Coordinates of C-alpha atoms in Angstrom, one line a residue:
M1 CA 47.5 77.3 164.8
P2 CA 45.6 74.3 163.4
I3 CA 44.8 73.6 159.8
Q4 CA 43.4 76.8 158.2
R5 CA 42.0 75.4 154.9
I6 CA 41.0 72.1 153.4
I7 CA 40.7 71.6 149.7
I8 CA 38.6 68.6 148.5
Q9 CA 38.8 68.8 144.7
G10 CA 41.3 66.0 144.4
K11 CA 41.1 62.3 145.2
V12 CA 42.4 63.0 148.6
P13 CA 42.1 66.2 150.7
V14 CA 44.8 68.9 150.9
K15 CA 45.2 70.3 154.4
I16 CA 46.8 73.7 154.5
Y17 CA 48.3 75.5 157.6
T18 CA 47.7 79.0 156.3
D19 CA 45.2 81.2 154.6
D20 CA 47.9 82.9 152.6
V21 CA 48.0 80.7 149.5
D22 CA 47.5 81.9 146.0
S23 CA 45.5 80.3 143.2
P24 CA 48.5 78.9 141.2
A25 CA 49.7 77.1 144.4
V26 CA 46.2 75.8 145.0
K27 CA 46.1 74.4 141.5
Q28 CA 49.3 72.6 142.0
L29 CA 48.2 71.1 145.3
V30 CA 44.9 69.9 143.6
N31 CA 47.0 68.4 140.8
I32 CA 49.0 66.4 143.3
A33 CA 46.0 65.3 145.2
Q34 CA 44.5 63.8 142.0
L35 CA 47.3 61.2 141.6
P36 CA 46.2 57.6 142.4
F37 CA 49.1 56.7 144.7
I38 CA 48.8 59.7 147.2
H39 CA 48.0 58.3 150.6
S40 CA 45.5 59.9 153.1
H41 CA 46.0 63.6 152.2
V42 CA 48.5 66.2 151.1
A43 CA 49.8 68.6 153.7
A44 CA 50.8 72.2 152.8
M45 CA 53.0 74.2 155.3
P46 CA 52.5 77.9 156.1
D47 CA 55.3 79.0 153.7
V48 CA 53.5 77.3 150.7
H49 CA 54.0 78.8 147.3
V50 CA 54.1 77.8 143.7
G51 CA 56.9 75.6 142.4
I52 CA 57.8 73.6 139.4
G53 CA 55.2 70.9 139.1
A54 CA 54.7 70.5 142.8
T55 CA 54.2 73.3 145.4
V56 CA 57.0 74.4 147.6
G57 CA 56.0 73.8 151.2
A58 CA 54.2 70.6 150.3
V59 CA 54.5 67.2 152.2
I60 CA 53.5 64.4 149.8
P61 CA 52.9 60.9 151.1
T62 CA 53.0 58.3 148.4
K63 CA 52.5 54.5 148.3
G64 CA 54.5 52.6 145.6
A65 CA 55.7 55.6 143.6
I66 CA 57.9 58.8 143.8
I67 CA 57.5 62.0 141.8
P68 CA 61.1 63.1 140.9
A69 CA 60.1 66.7 140.2
A70 CA 58.4 66.9 143.6
V71 CA 61.8 66.1 145.2
G72 CA 63.2 68.7 142.9
V73 CA 66.6 69.4 141.4
D74 CA 68.3 70.7 144.6
I75 CA 68.1 67.3 146.2
G76 CA 68.9 67.3 149.9
C77 CA 68.9 71.1 150.1
G78 CA 68.7 72.1 153.8
M79 CA 70.2 73.9 156.7
V80 CA 72.9 73.5 159.3
A81 CA 73.4 75.6 162.4
T82 CA 75.7 75.5 165.5
R83 CA 76.2 77.8 168.5
L84 CA 79.6 79.1 169.5
S85 CA 80.9 79.9 173.0
L86 CA 81.0 83.6 172.0
T87 CA 78.7 86.5 172.7
A88 CA 77.9 89.6 170.8
S89 CA 80.3 91.6 172.9
Q90 CA 83.2 89.5 171.6
L91 CA 82.5 90.3 167.9
P92 CA 84.4 93.2 166.4
D93 CA 82.7 96.5 165.8
N94 CA 83.4 96.2 162.1
L95 CA 82.0 93.0 160.7
R96 CA 83.2 93.4 157.2
P97 CA 86.4 91.4 157.7
L98 CA 84.4 88.5 159.0
R99 CA 82.3 88.4 155.9
T100 CA 85.4 88.7 153.8
A101 CA 87.0 85.8 155.6
I102 CA 84.0 83.6 155.1
E103 CA 83.8 84.5 151.4
A104 CA 87.5 83.7 151.0
A105 CA 87.1 80.3 152.7
V106 CA 83.9 79.1 151.0
P107 CA 83.4 79.6 147.2
V108 CA 79.9 81.1 146.5
G109 CA 77.7 81.4 143.4
F110 CA 79.1 79.4 140.4
A111 CA 82.6 79.3 142.0
M112 CA 84.2 76.1 143.3
H113 CA 87.5 75.1 144.9
P114 CA 89.9 75.9 142.1
N115 CA 92.7 73.4 142.6
G116 CA 90.9 70.2 143.3
P117 CA 88.7 69.4 146.3
G118 CA 88.8 71.9 149.1
V119 CA 87.8 69.3 151.7
P120 CA 89.5 66.2 153.2
A121 CA 90.1 63.3 150.8
S122 CA 88.1 61.1 153.1
A123 CA 84.9 63.1 152.4
V124 CA 85.4 62.8 148.7
H125 CA 86.3 59.1 148.9
A126 CA 83.2 58.3 151.0
L127 CA 81.0 59.6 148.2
S128 CA 82.9 58.6 145.1
G129 CA 82.1 54.9 145.1
G130 CA 78.3 55.5 145.2
L131 CA 78.4 57.9 142.4
D132 CA 80.5 55.6 140.3
R133 CA 77.9 52.9 140.6
I134 CA 75.1 55.3 139.7
V135 CA 76.8 56.7 136.5
H136 CA 77.9 53.3 135.4
K137 CA 74.2 52.4 134.9
H138 CA 73.3 56.0 133.8
P139 CA 76.3 57.5 132.0
G140 CA 74.1 60.2 130.6
I141 CA 74.2 62.0 134.0
L142 CA 77.8 62.9 133.5
K143 CA 77.1 64.3 130.0
M144 CA 74.8 66.9 131.5
Q145 CA 77.5 68.9 133.3
K146 CA 80.8 70.1 132.0
N147 CA 83.8 68.2 133.5
S148 CA 81.3 66.5 135.8
E149 CA 83.8 63.8 136.9
R150 CA 85.8 66.4 138.8
T151 CA 83.3 69.2 139.3
W152 CA 81.2 67.4 141.9
A153 CA 84.3 67.0 144.1
Q154 CA 85.5 70.6 143.6
Q155 CA 82.0 71.8 144.5
L156 CA 81.9 69.9 147.8
G157 CA 82.2 72.5 150.5
T158 CA 80.7 75.4 148.4
L159 CA 77.6 77.5 148.8
G160 CA 76.0 78.0 145.4
G161 CA 73.7 80.9 144.7
G162 CA 70.0 81.9 144.7
N163 CA 68.6 81.7 148.2
H164 CA 71.6 79.9 149.7
F165 CA 73.4 81.8 152.4
I166 CA 75.8 81.7 155.3
E167 CA 75.0 83.8 158.4
L168 CA 76.4 84.8 161.7
C169 CA 73.5 85.3 164.0
L170 CA 72.8 86.3 167.6
D171 CA 70.1 84.6 169.7
E172 CA 67.9 85.9 172.4
N173 CA 70.8 85.6 174.9
Q174 CA 73.2 87.4 172.5
D175 CA 75.1 84.1 171.9
V176 CA 76.7 83.7 168.5
W177 CA 75.5 81.1 166.0
V178 CA 76.7 80.1 162.5
M179 CA 74.0 79.0 160.2
L180 CA 74.0 78.1 156.5
H181 CA 71.6 77.0 153.7
S182 CA 72.8 74.9 150.8
G183 CA 72.2 71.6 148.9
S184 CA 73.7 69.2 146.5
R185 CA 75.1 71.7 144.0
G186 CA 75.5 70.9 140.3
I187 CA 75.6 67.1 140.7
G188 CA 72.3 67.1 142.5
N189 CA 70.8 69.3 139.8
V190 CA 71.8 67.0 137.0
I191 CA 70.7 63.9 138.8
G192 CA 67.3 65.5 139.5
R193 CA 66.9 66.7 135.9
Y194 CA 68.0 63.4 134.5
F195 CA 65.4 61.3 136.4
I196 CA 62.6 63.9 135.9
E197 CA 63.1 63.4 132.2
L198 CA 63.5 59.6 132.6
A199 CA 60.2 59.5 134.5
R200 CA 58.5 61.3 131.6
K201 CA 60.0 58.9 129.0
D202 CA 59.0 55.8 131.1
M203 CA 55.4 57.0 131.3
G204 CA 55.2 57.1 127.6
Q205 CA 51.6 57.8 126.4
H206 CA 50.3 57.8 130.0
L207 CA 52.1 61.1 130.5
A208 CA 49.2 62.8 128.7
N209 CA 46.8 61.6 131.5
L210 CA 48.6 63.6 134.2
P211 CA 47.3 67.1 135.2
D212 CA 50.9 68.3 134.8
R213 CA 53.8 66.6 132.9
D214 CA 56.1 67.7 135.8
L215 CA 54.2 65.2 137.9
A216 CA 55.6 62.2 136.0
Y217 CA 56.4 59.5 138.4
L218 CA 58.4 56.3 138.8
Q219 CA 56.5 53.3 140.1
E220 CA 58.0 50.8 142.6
G221 CA 59.1 47.7 140.7
A222 CA 59.5 49.5 137.4
A223 CA 62.8 49.5 135.6
H224 CA 64.3 52.8 136.9
F225 CA 62.6 53.1 140.3
D226 CA 65.4 51.5 142.4
D227 CA 68.0 53.5 140.4
Y228 CA 66.3 56.7 141.3
V229 CA 66.0 55.8 145.0
T230 CA 69.8 55.0 145.0
A231 CA 70.7 58.2 143.2
V232 CA 68.5 60.5 145.3
Q233 CA 69.9 59.0 148.5
W234 CA 73.4 59.6 147.3
A235 CA 72.6 63.2 146.4
Q236 CA 71.0 63.7 149.9
D237 CA 74.2 62.3 151.5
Y238 CA 76.2 64.7 149.3
A239 CA 74.2 67.7 150.4
M240 CA 74.5 66.7 154.1
T241 CA 78.3 66.3 153.6
N242 CA 78.5 69.6 151.7
R243 CA 76.9 71.5 154.6
R244 CA 79.1 69.8 157.1
E245 CA 82.3 70.6 155.2
M246 CA 81.3 74.2 154.7
M247 CA 80.7 74.6 158.4
R248 CA 84.2 73.2 159.0
L249 CA 85.7 75.7 156.6
I250 CA 83.7 78.6 158.1
L251 CA 84.7 77.8 161.7
D252 CA 88.4 77.5 160.6
A253 CA 88.2 81.0 159.1
L254 CA 86.4 82.4 162.1
M255 CA 89.1 81.0 164.5
R256 CA 91.6 83.2 162.7
Q257 CA 89.4 86.3 163.2
L258 CA 87.8 85.9 166.6
P259 CA 88.8 85.1 170.2
P260 CA 89.2 81.4 171.0
F261 CA 85.9 79.6 171.0
T262 CA 84.3 76.1 171.2
L263 CA 81.0 74.8 169.9
T264 CA 78.4 74.7 172.6
R265 CA 75.7 72.9 170.6
E266 CA 76.3 70.1 168.2
A267 CA 75.4 71.1 164.7
I268 CA 71.7 70.7 163.6
N269 CA 71.9 69.4 160.0
C270 CA 68.5 68.9 158.3
H271 CA 67.2 68.5 154.8
H272 CA 64.1 70.3 153.5
N273 CA 64.0 69.0 149.9
Y274 CA 64.1 65.2 150.0
V275 CA 62.3 61.9 150.1
T276 CA 62.5 59.2 152.7
V277 CA 60.5 56.2 154.0
E278 CA 58.5 56.9 157.2
R279 CA 55.5 55.2 158.9
H280 CA 52.3 57.3 159.1
F281 CA 48.7 56.3 159.7
G282 CA 49.7 52.7 160.0
E283 CA 51.5 52.5 156.6
D284 CA 55.1 52.7 155.4
L285 CA 55.1 55.5 152.9
F286 CA 57.5 57.5 150.8
I287 CA 57.4 61.0 152.3
T288 CA 58.5 63.8 149.9
R289 CA 59.1 67.1 151.7
K290 CA 59.5 69.8 149.1
G291 CA 60.4 72.8 151.1
A292 CA 59.5 71.3 154.5
I293 CA 61.5 69.8 157.4
R294 CA 60.8 66.8 159.6
A295 CA 59.2 67.9 162.9
G296 CA 58.7 64.7 164.8
V297 CA 58.5 64.7 168.6
G298 CA 61.7 66.2 169.8
D299 CA 63.3 66.7 166.4
L300 CA 65.4 69.9 166.2
G301 CA 65.0 71.9 163.0
I302 CA 66.0 75.3 161.5
I303 CA 63.5 77.7 160.0
P304 CA 65.2 80.7 158.4
G305 CA 63.6 84.0 157.5
S306 CA 64.9 86.3 154.8
M307 CA 68.3 88.0 154.8
G308 CA 66.8 90.8 156.9
A309 CA 64.5 88.9 159.2
K310 CA 64.6 86.5 162.2
S311 CA 65.3 82.8 162.0
Y312 CA 64.3 80.0 164.4
I313 CA 65.7 76.9 166.0
V314 CA 62.6 74.8 166.7
R315 CA 61.6 71.5 168.3
G316 CA 59.0 69.3 166.6
K317 CA 55.7 68.4 168.2
G318 CA 55.0 65.4 166.0
E319 CA 51.7 66.5 164.6
P320 CA 50.3 63.6 162.6
E321 CA 48.2 65.6 160.2
S322 CA 51.4 67.4 159.0
F323 CA 53.1 64.0 158.6
C324 CA 55.4 65.3 161.4
S325 CA 56.5 68.3 159.3
C326 CA 56.8 72.1 159.4
S327 CA 57.8 74.9 157.1
H328 CA 61.4 75.3 155.8
G329 CA 61.4 79.0 155.9
A330 CA 59.4 82.1 155.3
G331 CA 58.4 81.2 151.7
R332 CA 58.4 83.5 148.7
R333 CA 55.5 85.9 148.2
M334 CA 56.7 87.0 144.8
S335 CA 58.9 85.5 142.1
R336 CA 62.5 86.7 141.5
G337 CA 61.4 88.6 138.4
Q338 CA 58.6 90.3 140.3
A339 CA 61.0 91.3 143.1
K340 CA 63.4 92.9 140.7
K341 CA 60.6 94.9 139.1
K342 CA 59.1 96.0 142.4
F343 CA 62.2 96.9 144.4
D344 CA 65.4 98.8 143.8
Q345 CA 68.8 98.9 145.5
Q346 CA 67.8 101.5 148.0
D347 CA 64.9 99.3 149.1
L348 CA 67.5 96.5 149.7
I349 CA 69.7 98.8 151.7
D350 CA 66.7 99.9 153.8
Q351 CA 65.5 96.4 154.4
T352 CA 68.9 95.0 155.5
V353 CA 69.9 97.8 158.0
G354 CA 72.2 96.4 160.6
V355 CA 73.3 93.4 158.5
E356 CA 76.7 93.2 157.0
C357 CA 75.9 91.8 153.6
R358 CA 75.9 92.4 149.9
K359 CA 73.5 95.3 149.1
D360 CA 73.9 95.4 145.3
S361 CA 71.5 94.7 142.5
G362 CA 72.9 91.2 142.1
V363 CA 71.0 90.0 145.2
L364 CA 67.9 92.2 144.7
D365 CA 65.7 89.1 144.1
E366 CA 66.5 88.0 147.6
I367 CA 65.3 91.2 149.3
P368 CA 63.3 90.6 152.5
G369 CA 60.2 92.1 150.9
A370 CA 60.0 89.2 148.4
Y371 CA 59.3 86.8 151.2
K372 CA 56.3 86.2 153.5
P373 CA 56.5 87.6 157.0
I374 CA 58.3 85.0 159.1
D375 CA 56.4 85.9 162.3
E376 CA 53.1 85.1 160.5
V377 CA 54.5 81.8 159.2
M378 CA 55.7 80.8 162.7
A379 CA 52.3 81.8 164.3
N380 CA 50.6 79.5 161.7
Q381 CA 52.6 76.5 162.8
S382 CA 52.4 76.7 166.5
D383 CA 50.7 73.3 166.5
L384 CA 53.7 71.8 164.6
V385 CA 56.8 73.2 166.5
E386 CA 57.9 75.1 169.5
V387 CA 60.6 77.8 169.3
V388 CA 63.8 76.9 171.1
H389 CA 65.9 79.9 170.0
T390 CA 65.2 83.1 168.0
L391 CA 68.1 84.2 165.8
K392 CA 68.9 87.5 164.1
Q393 CA 71.7 87.7 161.5
V394 CA 74.5 90.3 161.8
V395 CA 76.5 88.9 158.8
C396 CA 75.0 87.4 155.7
V397 CA 76.9 85.9 152.8
K398 CA 75.1 85.4 149.5
G399 CA 76.2 83.7 146.3

């Protein structure tokens, strides 16, 4: 569907691909649209919902400045998926051992690889030099995380918690897929928080002129702008590597549990919390996608539903008004606290029938009912992407 709503209260319009947007999210979008360096307009995807400072599901084009809080603290968070040469009939009747094997191979929640990095030394080495250069100029980053010098390496190839997950899925042809959602773990979090605070300090008294202090920005040419660009790119590379290494660990574990298989599709590995330079409307711009993926012509992407709903492999249509973007998932319809108040453990069991997953109160805030209906989200972005595959999970691992 085309743009559903246009808001014009800011200095530039906000173009929204859904009618399902609440007033706090609208307020955040208007706040962003008031900033002097926003180019053309702000685009809001069908999964749009309130975030910290900037709305989740927002695509923010800027000229000469970046808002660290809009990029967020899970820098480079995203998805990876690959298809196996197996079909549903080759999976065991009891899927619990598969979930157990994945959980044994990939630390989840706050856990990390206990005895040093759980990934090849080459993966750690490729990242270590860049981090050393960043923390040499900003040693305060390492002070924000316990044992940060070794923790970042031990967390490489780990899932994290919250809405991060690992799934085995079946597509419309009953082919088996592995899909996972994760980001830059603790090191990305401290880098994000460090530069958000640094942006506030650098703005000094001008911070009071912003509609929200979480929209503090770093201007191109200013003292810490290039340092942030370097740090955020490193964190995005870390997140990409983290997903790739987790996928390797998962496939190794599955090879010990399932009939012999190969990969029939190269892994799709895409960010949905990141900033990059792209050309739109005749200008080179910083494009911040906060809960959105790139959907240029032919780009393959992954749009997950909740832990009880369908997910999609999509191909971008390159819609200019969305800055060649689409949603990153279903999007929350209620906060984690609201979900815990509204639903109970039996609701979770009922809403995840047929899925081998945790069904305890510890993941109640991830219940499918806390999310927008994924079918509605997909219908609202038919102008942005076409569906290549429809997936339904049979195993879901949560942190």
